[in-house]
Short mmCIF file of C-alpha atoms in Angstrom, two decimals:
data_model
loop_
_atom_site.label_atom_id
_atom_site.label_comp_id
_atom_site.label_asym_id
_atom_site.label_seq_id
_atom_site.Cartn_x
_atom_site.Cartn_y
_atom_site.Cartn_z
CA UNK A 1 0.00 0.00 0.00
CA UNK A 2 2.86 2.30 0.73
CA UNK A 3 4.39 1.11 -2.31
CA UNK A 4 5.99 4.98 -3.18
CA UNK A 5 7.28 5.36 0.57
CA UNK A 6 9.38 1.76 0.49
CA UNK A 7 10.47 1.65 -3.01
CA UNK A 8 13.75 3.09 -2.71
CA UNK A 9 14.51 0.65 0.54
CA UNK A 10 14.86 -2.65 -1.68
CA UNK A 11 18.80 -1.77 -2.98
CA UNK A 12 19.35 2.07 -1.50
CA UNK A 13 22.05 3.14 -3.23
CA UNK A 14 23.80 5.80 -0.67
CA UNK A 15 25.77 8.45 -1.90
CA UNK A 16 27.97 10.68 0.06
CA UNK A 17 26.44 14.08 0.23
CA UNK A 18 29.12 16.75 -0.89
CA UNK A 19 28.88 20.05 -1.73
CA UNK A 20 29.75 20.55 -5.69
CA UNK A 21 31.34 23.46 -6.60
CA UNK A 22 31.16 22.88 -10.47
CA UNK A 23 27.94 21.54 -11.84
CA UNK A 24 27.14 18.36 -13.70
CA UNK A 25 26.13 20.12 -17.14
CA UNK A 26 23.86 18.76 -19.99
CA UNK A 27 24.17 19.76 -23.55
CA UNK A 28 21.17 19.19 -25.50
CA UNK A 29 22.14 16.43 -27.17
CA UNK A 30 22.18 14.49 -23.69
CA UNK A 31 18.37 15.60 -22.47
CA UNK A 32 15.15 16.33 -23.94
CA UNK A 33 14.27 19.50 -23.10
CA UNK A 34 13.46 22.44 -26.02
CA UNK A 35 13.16 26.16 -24.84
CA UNK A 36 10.19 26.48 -26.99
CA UNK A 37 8.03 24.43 -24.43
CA UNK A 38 8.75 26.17 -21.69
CA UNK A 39 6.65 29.47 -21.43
CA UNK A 40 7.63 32.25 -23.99
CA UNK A 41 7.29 34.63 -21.10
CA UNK A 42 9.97 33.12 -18.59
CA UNK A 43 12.12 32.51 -21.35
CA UNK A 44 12.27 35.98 -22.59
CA UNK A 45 12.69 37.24 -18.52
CA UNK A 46 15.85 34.91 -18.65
CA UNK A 47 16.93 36.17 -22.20
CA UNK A 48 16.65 39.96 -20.90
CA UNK A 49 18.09 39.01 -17.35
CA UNK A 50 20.99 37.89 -19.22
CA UNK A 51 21.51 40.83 -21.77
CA UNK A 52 21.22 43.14 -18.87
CA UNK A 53 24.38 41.53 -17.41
CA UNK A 54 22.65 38.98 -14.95
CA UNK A 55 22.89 35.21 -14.42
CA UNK A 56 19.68 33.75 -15.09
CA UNK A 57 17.57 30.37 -15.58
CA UNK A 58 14.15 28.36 -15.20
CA UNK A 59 14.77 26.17 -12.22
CA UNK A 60 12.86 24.15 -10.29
CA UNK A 61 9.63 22.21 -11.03
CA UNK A 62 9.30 23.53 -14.28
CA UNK A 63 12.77 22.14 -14.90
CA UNK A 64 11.81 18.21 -13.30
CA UNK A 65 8.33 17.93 -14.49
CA UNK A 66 9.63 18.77 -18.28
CA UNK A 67 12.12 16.66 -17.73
CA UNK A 68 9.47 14.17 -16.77
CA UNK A 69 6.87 15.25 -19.62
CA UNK A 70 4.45 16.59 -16.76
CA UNK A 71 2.94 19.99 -17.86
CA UNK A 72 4.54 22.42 -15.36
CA UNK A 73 1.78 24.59 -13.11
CA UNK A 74 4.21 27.61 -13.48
CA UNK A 75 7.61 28.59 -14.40
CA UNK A 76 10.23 29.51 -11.94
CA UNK A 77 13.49 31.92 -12.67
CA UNK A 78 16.48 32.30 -10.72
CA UNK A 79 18.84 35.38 -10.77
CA UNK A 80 21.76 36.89 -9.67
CA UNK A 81 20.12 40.17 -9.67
CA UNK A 82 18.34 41.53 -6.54
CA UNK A 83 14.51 41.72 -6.41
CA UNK A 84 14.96 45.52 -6.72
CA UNK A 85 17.59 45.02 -10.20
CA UNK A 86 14.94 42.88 -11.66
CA UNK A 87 12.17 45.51 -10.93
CA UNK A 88 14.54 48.60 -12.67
CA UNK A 89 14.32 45.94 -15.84
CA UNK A 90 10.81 45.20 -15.78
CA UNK A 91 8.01 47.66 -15.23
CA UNK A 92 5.50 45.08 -14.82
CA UNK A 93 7.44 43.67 -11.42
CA UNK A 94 6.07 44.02 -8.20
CA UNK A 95 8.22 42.23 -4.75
CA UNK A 96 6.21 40.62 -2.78
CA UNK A 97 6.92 38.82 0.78
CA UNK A 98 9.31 39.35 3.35
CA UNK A 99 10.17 36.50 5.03
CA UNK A 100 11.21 35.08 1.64
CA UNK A 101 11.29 38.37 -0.61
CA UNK A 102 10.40 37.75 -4.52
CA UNK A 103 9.56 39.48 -7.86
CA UNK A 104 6.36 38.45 -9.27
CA UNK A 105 6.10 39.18 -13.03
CA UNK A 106 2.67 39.98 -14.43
CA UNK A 107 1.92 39.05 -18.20
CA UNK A 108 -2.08 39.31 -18.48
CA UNK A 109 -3.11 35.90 -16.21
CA UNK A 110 0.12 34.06 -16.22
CA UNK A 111 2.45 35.21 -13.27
CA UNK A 112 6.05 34.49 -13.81
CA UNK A 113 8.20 34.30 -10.17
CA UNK A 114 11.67 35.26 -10.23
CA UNK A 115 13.85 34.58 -7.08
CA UNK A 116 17.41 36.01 -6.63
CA UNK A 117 20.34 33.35 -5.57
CA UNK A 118 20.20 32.72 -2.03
CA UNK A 119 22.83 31.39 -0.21
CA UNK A 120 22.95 29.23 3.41
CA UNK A 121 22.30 30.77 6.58
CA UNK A 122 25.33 31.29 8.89
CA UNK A 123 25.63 28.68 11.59
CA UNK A 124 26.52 31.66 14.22
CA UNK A 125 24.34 33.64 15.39
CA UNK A 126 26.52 36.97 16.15
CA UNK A 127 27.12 36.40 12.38
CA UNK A 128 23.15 36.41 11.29
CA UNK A 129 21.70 39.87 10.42
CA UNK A 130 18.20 39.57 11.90
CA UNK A 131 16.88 42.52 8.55
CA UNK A 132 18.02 39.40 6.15
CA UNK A 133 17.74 36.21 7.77
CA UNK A 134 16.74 34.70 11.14
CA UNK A 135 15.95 31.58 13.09
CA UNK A 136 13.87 30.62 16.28
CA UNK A 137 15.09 28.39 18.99
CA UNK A 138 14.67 25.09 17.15
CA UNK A 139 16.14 26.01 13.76
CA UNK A 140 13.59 27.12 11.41
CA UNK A 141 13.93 30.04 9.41
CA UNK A 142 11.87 32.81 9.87
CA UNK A 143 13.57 35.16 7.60
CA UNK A 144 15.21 33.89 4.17
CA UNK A 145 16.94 37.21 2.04
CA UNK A 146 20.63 36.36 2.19
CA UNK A 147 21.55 36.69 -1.06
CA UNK A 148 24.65 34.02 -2.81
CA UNK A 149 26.29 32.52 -5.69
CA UNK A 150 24.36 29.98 -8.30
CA UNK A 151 26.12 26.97 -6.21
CA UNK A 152 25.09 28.35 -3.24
CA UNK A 153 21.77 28.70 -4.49
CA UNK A 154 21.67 24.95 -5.70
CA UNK A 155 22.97 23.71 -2.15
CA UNK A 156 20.21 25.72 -0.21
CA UNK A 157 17.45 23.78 -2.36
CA UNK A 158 15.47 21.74 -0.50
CA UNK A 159 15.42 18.28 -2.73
CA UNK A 160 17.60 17.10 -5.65
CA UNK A 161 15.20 17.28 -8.46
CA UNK A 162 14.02 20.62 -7.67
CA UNK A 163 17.89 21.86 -8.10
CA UNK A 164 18.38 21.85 -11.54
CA UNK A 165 19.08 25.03 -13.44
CA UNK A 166 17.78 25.39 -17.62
CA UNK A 167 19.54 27.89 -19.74
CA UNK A 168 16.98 28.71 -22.58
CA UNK A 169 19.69 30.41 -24.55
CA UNK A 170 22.60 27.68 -24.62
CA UNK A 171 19.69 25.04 -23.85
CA UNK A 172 21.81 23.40 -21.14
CA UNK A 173 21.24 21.89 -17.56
CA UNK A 174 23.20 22.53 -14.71
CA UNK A 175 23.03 19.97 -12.19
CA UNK A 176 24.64 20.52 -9.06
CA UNK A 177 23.01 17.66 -7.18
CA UNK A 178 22.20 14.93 -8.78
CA UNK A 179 19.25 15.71 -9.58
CA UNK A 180 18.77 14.21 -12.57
CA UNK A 181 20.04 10.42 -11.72
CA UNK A 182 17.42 10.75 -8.94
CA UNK A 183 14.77 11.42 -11.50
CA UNK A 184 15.97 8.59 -13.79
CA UNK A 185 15.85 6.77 -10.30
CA UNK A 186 12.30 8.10 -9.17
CA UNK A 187 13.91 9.21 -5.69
CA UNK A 188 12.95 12.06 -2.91
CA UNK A 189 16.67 12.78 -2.14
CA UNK A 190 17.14 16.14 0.77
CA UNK A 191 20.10 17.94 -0.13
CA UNK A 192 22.15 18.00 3.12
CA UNK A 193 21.53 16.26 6.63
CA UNK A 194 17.59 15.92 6.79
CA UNK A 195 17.44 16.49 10.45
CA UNK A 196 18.86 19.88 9.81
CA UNK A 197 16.62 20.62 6.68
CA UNK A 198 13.77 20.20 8.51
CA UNK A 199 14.31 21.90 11.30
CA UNK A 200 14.87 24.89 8.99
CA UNK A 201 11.85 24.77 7.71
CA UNK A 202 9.09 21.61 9.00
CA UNK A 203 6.84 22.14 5.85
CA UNK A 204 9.87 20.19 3.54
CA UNK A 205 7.91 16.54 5.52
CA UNK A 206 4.86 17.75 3.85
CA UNK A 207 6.89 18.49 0.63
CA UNK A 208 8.20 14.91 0.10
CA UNK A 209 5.21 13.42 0.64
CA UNK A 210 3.87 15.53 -1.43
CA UNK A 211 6.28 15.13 -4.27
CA UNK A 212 6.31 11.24 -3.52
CA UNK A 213 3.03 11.08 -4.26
CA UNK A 214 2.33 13.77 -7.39
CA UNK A 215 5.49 11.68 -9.08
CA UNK A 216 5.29 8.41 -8.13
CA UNK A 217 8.40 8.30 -6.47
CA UNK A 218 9.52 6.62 -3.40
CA UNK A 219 11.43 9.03 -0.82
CA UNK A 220 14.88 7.63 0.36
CA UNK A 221 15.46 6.02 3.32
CA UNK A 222 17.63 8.86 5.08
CA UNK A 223 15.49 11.48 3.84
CA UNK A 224 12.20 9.55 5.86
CA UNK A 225 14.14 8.69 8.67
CA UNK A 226 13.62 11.92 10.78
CA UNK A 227 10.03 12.39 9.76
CA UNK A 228 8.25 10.68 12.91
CA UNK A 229 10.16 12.22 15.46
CA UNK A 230 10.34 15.22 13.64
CA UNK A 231 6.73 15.78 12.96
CA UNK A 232 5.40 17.44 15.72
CA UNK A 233 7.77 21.02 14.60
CA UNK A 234 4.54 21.08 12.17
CA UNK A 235 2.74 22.43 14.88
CA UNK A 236 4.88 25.36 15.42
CA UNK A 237 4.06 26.63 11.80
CA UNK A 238 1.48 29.60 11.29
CA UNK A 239 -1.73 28.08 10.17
CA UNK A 240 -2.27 30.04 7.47
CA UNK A 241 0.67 29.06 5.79
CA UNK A 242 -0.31 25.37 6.38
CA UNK A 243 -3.78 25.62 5.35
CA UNK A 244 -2.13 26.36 2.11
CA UNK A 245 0.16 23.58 1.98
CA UNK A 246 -2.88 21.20 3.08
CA UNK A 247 -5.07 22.53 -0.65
CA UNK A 248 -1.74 21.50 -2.13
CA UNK A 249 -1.48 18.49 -0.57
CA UNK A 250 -5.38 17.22 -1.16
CA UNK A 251 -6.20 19.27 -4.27
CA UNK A 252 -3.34 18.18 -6.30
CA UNK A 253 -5.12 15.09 -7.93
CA UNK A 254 -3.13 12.40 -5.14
CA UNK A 255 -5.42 13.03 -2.31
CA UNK A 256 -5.70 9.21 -1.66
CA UNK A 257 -2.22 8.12 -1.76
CA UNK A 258 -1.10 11.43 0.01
CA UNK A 259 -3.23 10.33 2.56
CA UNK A 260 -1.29 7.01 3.38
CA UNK A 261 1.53 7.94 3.67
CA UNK A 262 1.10 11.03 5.67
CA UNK A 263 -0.72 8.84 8.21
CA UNK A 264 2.31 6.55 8.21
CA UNK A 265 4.70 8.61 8.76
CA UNK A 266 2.94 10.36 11.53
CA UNK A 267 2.00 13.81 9.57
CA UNK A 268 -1.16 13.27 10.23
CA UNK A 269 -1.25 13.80 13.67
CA UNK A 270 -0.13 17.33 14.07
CA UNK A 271 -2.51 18.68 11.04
CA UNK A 272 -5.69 17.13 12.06
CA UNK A 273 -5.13 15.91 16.08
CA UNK A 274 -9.08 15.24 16.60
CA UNK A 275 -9.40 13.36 13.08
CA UNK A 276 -5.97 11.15 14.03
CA UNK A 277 -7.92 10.43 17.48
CA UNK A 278 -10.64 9.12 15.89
CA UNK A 279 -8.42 6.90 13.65
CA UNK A 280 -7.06 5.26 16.72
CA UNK A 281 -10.32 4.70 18.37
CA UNK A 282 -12.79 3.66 15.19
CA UNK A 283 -9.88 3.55 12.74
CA UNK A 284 -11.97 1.66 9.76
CA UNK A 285 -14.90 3.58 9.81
CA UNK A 286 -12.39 6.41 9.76
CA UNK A 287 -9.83 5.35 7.32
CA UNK A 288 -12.82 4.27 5.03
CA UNK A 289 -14.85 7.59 5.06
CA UNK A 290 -11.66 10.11 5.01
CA UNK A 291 -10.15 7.43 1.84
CA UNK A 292 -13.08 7.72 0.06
CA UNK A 293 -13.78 11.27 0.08
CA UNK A 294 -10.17 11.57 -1.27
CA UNK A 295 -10.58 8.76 -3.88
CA UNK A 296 -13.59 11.17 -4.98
CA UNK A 297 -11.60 14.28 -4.97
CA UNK A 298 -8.90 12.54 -7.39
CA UNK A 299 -11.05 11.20 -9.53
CA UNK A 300 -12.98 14.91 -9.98
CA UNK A 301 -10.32 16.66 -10.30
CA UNK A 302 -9.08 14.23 -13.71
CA UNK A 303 -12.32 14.93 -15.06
CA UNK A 304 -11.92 18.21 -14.55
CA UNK A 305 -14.94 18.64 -12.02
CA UNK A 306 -14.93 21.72 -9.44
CA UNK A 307 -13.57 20.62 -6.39
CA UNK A 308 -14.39 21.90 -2.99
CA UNK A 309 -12.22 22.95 0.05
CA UNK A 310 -15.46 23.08 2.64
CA UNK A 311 -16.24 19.44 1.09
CA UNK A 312 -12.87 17.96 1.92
CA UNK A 313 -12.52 19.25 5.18
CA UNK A 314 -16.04 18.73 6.23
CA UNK A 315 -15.13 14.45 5.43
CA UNK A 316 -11.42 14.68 7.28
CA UNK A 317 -13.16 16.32 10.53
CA UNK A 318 -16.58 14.43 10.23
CA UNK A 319 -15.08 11.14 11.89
CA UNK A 320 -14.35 13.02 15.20
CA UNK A 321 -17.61 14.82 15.31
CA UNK A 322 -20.17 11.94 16.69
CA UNK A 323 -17.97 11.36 19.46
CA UNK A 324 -18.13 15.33 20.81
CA UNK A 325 -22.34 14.90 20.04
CA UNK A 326 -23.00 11.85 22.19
CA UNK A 327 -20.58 13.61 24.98
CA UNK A 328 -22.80 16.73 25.24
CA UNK A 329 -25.63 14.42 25.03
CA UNK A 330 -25.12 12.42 27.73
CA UNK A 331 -24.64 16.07 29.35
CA UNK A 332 -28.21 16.57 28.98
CA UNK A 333 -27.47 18.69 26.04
CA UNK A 334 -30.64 17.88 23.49
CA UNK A 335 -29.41 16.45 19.93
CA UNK A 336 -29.60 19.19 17.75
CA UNK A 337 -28.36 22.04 19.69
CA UNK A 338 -25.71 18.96 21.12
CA UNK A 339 -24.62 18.67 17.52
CA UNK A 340 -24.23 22.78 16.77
CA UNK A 341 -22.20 22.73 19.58
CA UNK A 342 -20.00 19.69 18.94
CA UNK A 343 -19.43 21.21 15.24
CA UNK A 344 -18.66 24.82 16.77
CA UNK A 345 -15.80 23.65 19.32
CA UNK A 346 -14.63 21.25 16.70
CA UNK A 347 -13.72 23.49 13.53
CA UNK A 348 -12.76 25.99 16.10
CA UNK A 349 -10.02 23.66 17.62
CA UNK A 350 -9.19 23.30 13.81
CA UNK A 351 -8.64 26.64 12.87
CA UNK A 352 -6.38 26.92 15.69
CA UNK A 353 -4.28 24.57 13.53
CA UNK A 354 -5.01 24.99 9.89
CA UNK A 355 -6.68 28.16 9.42
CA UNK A 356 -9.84 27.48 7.20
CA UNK A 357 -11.18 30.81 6.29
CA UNK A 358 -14.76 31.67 7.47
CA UNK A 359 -15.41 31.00 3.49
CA UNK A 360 -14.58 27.15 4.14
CA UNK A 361 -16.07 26.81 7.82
CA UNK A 362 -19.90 28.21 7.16
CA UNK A 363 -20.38 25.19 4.56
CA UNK A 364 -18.34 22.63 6.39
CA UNK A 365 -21.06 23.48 8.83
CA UNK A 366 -24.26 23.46 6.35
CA UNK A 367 -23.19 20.43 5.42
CA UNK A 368 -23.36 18.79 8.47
CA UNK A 369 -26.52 20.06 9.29
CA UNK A 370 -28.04 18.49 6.21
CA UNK A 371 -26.69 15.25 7.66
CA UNK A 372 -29.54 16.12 10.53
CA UNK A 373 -32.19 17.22 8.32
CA UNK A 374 -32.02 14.99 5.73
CA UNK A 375 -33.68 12.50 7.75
CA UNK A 376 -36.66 14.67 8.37
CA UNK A 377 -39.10 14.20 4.98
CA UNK A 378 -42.55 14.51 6.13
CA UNK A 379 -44.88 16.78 4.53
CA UNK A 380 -43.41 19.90 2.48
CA UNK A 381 -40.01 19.00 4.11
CA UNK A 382 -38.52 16.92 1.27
CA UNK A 383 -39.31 19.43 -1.25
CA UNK A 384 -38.12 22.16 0.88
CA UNK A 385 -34.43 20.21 1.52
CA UNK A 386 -34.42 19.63 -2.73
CA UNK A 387 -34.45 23.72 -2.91
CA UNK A 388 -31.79 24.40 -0.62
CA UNK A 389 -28.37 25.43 -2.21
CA UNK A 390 -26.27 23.39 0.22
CA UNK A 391 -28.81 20.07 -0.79
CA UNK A 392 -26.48 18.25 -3.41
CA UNK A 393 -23.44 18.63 -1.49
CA UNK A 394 -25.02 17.29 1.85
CA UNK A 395 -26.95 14.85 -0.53
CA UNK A 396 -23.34 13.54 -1.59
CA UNK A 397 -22.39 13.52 1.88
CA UNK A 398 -25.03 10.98 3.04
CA UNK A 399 -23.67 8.32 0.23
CA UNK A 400 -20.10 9.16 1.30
CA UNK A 401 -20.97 8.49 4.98
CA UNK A 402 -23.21 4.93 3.97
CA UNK A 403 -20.07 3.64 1.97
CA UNK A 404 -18.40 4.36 4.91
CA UNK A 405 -20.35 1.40 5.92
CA UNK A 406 -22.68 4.23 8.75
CA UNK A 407 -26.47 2.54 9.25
CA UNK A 408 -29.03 4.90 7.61
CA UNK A 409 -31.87 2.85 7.06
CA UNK A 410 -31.68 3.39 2.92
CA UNK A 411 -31.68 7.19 3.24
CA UNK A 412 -29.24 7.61 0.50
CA UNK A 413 -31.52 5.27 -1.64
CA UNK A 414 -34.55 7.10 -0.72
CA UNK A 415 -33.15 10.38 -1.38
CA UNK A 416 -31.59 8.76 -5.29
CA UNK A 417 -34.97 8.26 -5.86
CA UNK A 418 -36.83 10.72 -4.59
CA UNK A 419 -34.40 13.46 -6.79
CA UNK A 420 -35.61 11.00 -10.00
CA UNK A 421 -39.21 10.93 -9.47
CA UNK A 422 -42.27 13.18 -10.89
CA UNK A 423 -44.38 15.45 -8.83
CA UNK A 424 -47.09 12.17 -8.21
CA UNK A 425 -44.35 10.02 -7.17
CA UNK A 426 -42.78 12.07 -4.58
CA UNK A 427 -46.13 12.43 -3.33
CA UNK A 428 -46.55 8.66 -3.02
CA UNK A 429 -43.27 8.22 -1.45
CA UNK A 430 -44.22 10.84 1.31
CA UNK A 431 -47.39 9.07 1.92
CA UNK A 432 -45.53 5.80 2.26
CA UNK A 433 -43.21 7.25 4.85
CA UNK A 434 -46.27 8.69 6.57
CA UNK A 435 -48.10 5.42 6.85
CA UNK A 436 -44.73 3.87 7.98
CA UNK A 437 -46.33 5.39 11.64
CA UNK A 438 -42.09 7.18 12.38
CA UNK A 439 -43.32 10.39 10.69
CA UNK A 440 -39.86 9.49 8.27
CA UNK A 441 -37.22 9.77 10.93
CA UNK A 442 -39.23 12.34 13.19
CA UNK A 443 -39.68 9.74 16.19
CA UNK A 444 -42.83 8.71 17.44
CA UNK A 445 -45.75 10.77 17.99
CA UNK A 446 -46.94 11.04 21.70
CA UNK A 447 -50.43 9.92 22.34
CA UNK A 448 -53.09 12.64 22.68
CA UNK A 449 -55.04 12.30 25.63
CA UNK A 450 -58.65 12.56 26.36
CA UNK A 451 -59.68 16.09 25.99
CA UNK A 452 -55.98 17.37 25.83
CA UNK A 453 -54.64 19.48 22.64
CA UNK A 454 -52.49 17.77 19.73
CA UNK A 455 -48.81 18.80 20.82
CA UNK A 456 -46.15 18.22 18.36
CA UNK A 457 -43.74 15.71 18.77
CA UNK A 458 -39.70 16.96 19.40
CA UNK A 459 -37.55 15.74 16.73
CA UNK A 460 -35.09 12.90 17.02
CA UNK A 461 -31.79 14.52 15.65
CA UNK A 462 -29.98 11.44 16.61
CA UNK A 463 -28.80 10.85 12.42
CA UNK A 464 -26.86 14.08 12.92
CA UNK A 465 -23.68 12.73 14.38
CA UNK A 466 -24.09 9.47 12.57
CA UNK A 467 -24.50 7.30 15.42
#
């Protein structure tokens, strides 16, 4: 199952990490790349870059997944020149960021991001100037603008394959860590001592895995050594930055497998703690439901469906909600009002460690509360739930929740049909529920007494929290 994590442990081939001062360099005639499908935008940045006096080339991702024959998502430069050189050359350059400062290029939509050579942090502290770079206590970098040589550039990359340099012009490849035997090899490879790496900056875990599974790769073995014990530094990063790296992570189109093998190597844990409690405590109810809202997502996302953030994070938190319910329950805390609460303190805890924007947590929420509603048919009910924006997507999160293998009494089925039938056979199938005597998942009705007024029966939200 973890088939991309173990690979490379059959016959690892360990090399001694060095730092190369001259390049491994690739003529055209030994690789397959063309400048003319890389984008005619970056290209031309490098080709000015260059006539201005300026090192320059496409590195990165654009570099490996050509080299690969993945369409690249964007294209990268690299420069010798400062953020504020590349602005004097191009009036349509704005910098953006601080803690890593960069030159984003605008041409109409496309957005071309040019980085000047950094080089590695110095290990003393008296040494570090806090206005370019800086660390906290355990390592990680909090400010990244010391500015370096091409190699030194190249050694302060975070994996192998994401250090090669293209020169459109000469239509050569410098590679300065091997990244390209580790593509031919389909290996994760840290440059440096991982230990270190990561405690620069946590979010390279997330990376590999996330690398592993967009190319199929496995990640090698001294590179996934530190990861378990390592994990928990995830929790010291801001959650807005990882709420980012979590849409890359499950929006990429490798939800399920990313999945796996964050689990196994303990990543899990410190992105979604309540979810990773419930997979110890009900973990195939869990595992099922969370892999195969992913399996969903993948698939949607090759057909080129629209995807939803509120949808995947309403099935990752959903196995650690009926837990919370029955807890304020047995409180005395009445179902539905039991499962607004449970939902509230949940996504709040959350946001405390990925923060989901309000955008994200107001339908994570809708769509739970269909999962108490949907229940609830009688009358003008059914027809009022078919007219409610948020119907299809709680509608798809019933038959996520019953192949999950959660007891619903056919509701999924009911509702399939019920979408499929004309106006006369709705009306049937509401008449059948009524004359089932359970008012369709209302409860029962309390007896009226002799001479006593009709009082409405409560509602049994118990289907909310799935139990």
């Amino acid at each position: 199952m973890l088939k991309k994590l173990f690979q490379s442990f059959r016959s690892p081939l360990r090399r001694t990490q060095h730092k190369r001062s001259t390049p491994e360099v690739l003529n055209s005639s030994q690789h397959s790349l063309q400048r003319a499908q890389f984008s005619r935008y970056a290209v031309n940045i490098v080709e000015r870059l260059q006539n201005a006096g300026y090192q320059a080339y496409l590195v990165g991702g654009c570099v490996r997944d050509m080299l690969l024959n993945i369409t690249p998502k964007d294209f990268d430069v690299a420069t010798s020149a400062t953020p504020e050189q590349v602005r004097a050359e191009f009036r349509n350059a704005r910098i953006i960021g601080r803690r890593f400062k960069l030159v984003h290029i605008h041409f109409g939509r496309e957005i071309i991001e040019v980085a000047t050579f950094r080089a590695g942090h110095p290990q003393n502290d008296e040494e570090e100037d806090t206005n370019q770079s800086s660390r906290n206590e355990s390592g990680r970098i909090l400010r990244d603008n010391v500015y370096g040589t091409l190699e030194e550039d190249a050694q302060r990359r975070d994996f192998t394959i994401n250090a090669l340099y293209y020169d459109p012009v000469s239509e050569r490849i410098l590679d300065y860590a091997n990244g390209v035997h580790d593509i031919r090899n389909n290996l994760i490879r840290l440059i440096g001592d991982p230990t270190q790496r990561y405690q620069e900056d946590p979010v390279r875990m997330l990376r590999a895995v996330r690398f592993a599974a967009k190319l199929n790769f496995g990640i090698e073995k001294h590179t996934a050594a530190p990861i378990r014990d390592l994990a928990p530094m995830l929790r010291e990063i801001p959650s807005a930055r990882l709420f980012e790296e979590v849409l890359k992570l499950f929006l990429s189109g490798y939800a399920a497998d990313t999945f796996e093998m964050l689990v196994d190597l303990q990543l899990f844990d410190p992105l979604f703690p309540a979810s990773a409690e419930a997979l110890e405590y009900n973990p195939t109810y869990t595992h099922t439901l969370i892999s195969e809202a992913l399996i969903n997502t993948d698939l949607r996302i090759k057909q080129n469906k629209p995807v939803t953030p509120a949808f995947l994070f309403a099935a990752l938190l959903w196995p650690a909600l009926p837990k919370r319910v029955l807890r304020l329950q047995e409180r005395g805390m009445p179902p539905i009002p039991a499962m607004q609460e449970a939902a509230h303190e949940l996504i709040t805890e959350q946001c405390q460690r990925i923060a989901i924007p309000k955008r994200f947590t107001l339908p994570i929420r809708e769509i739970w509360d269909m999962q108490e509603r949907l229940p609830r048919r009688s009358g003008k009910r059914a027809d009022l739930l078919l007219e409610n924006p948020r119907f299809r997507a709680g509608y798809d999160f019933l038959l996520l929740r019953e192949s999950a293998g959660e007891q619903t009494d056919g509701l999924g089925e009911w509702w399939t049909d019920y979408q499929d039938a004309n106006d006369s056979g709705r009306r049937e199938m509401i008449r059948e529920l009524g004359s089932k005597g359970d008012a369709a998942g209302e409860g029962p009705k309390k007896r009226r007494r002799s001479g006593a007024k009709r009082k409405r029966s409560a509602a049994d939200a118990s289907g909310a929290a799935g139990e």
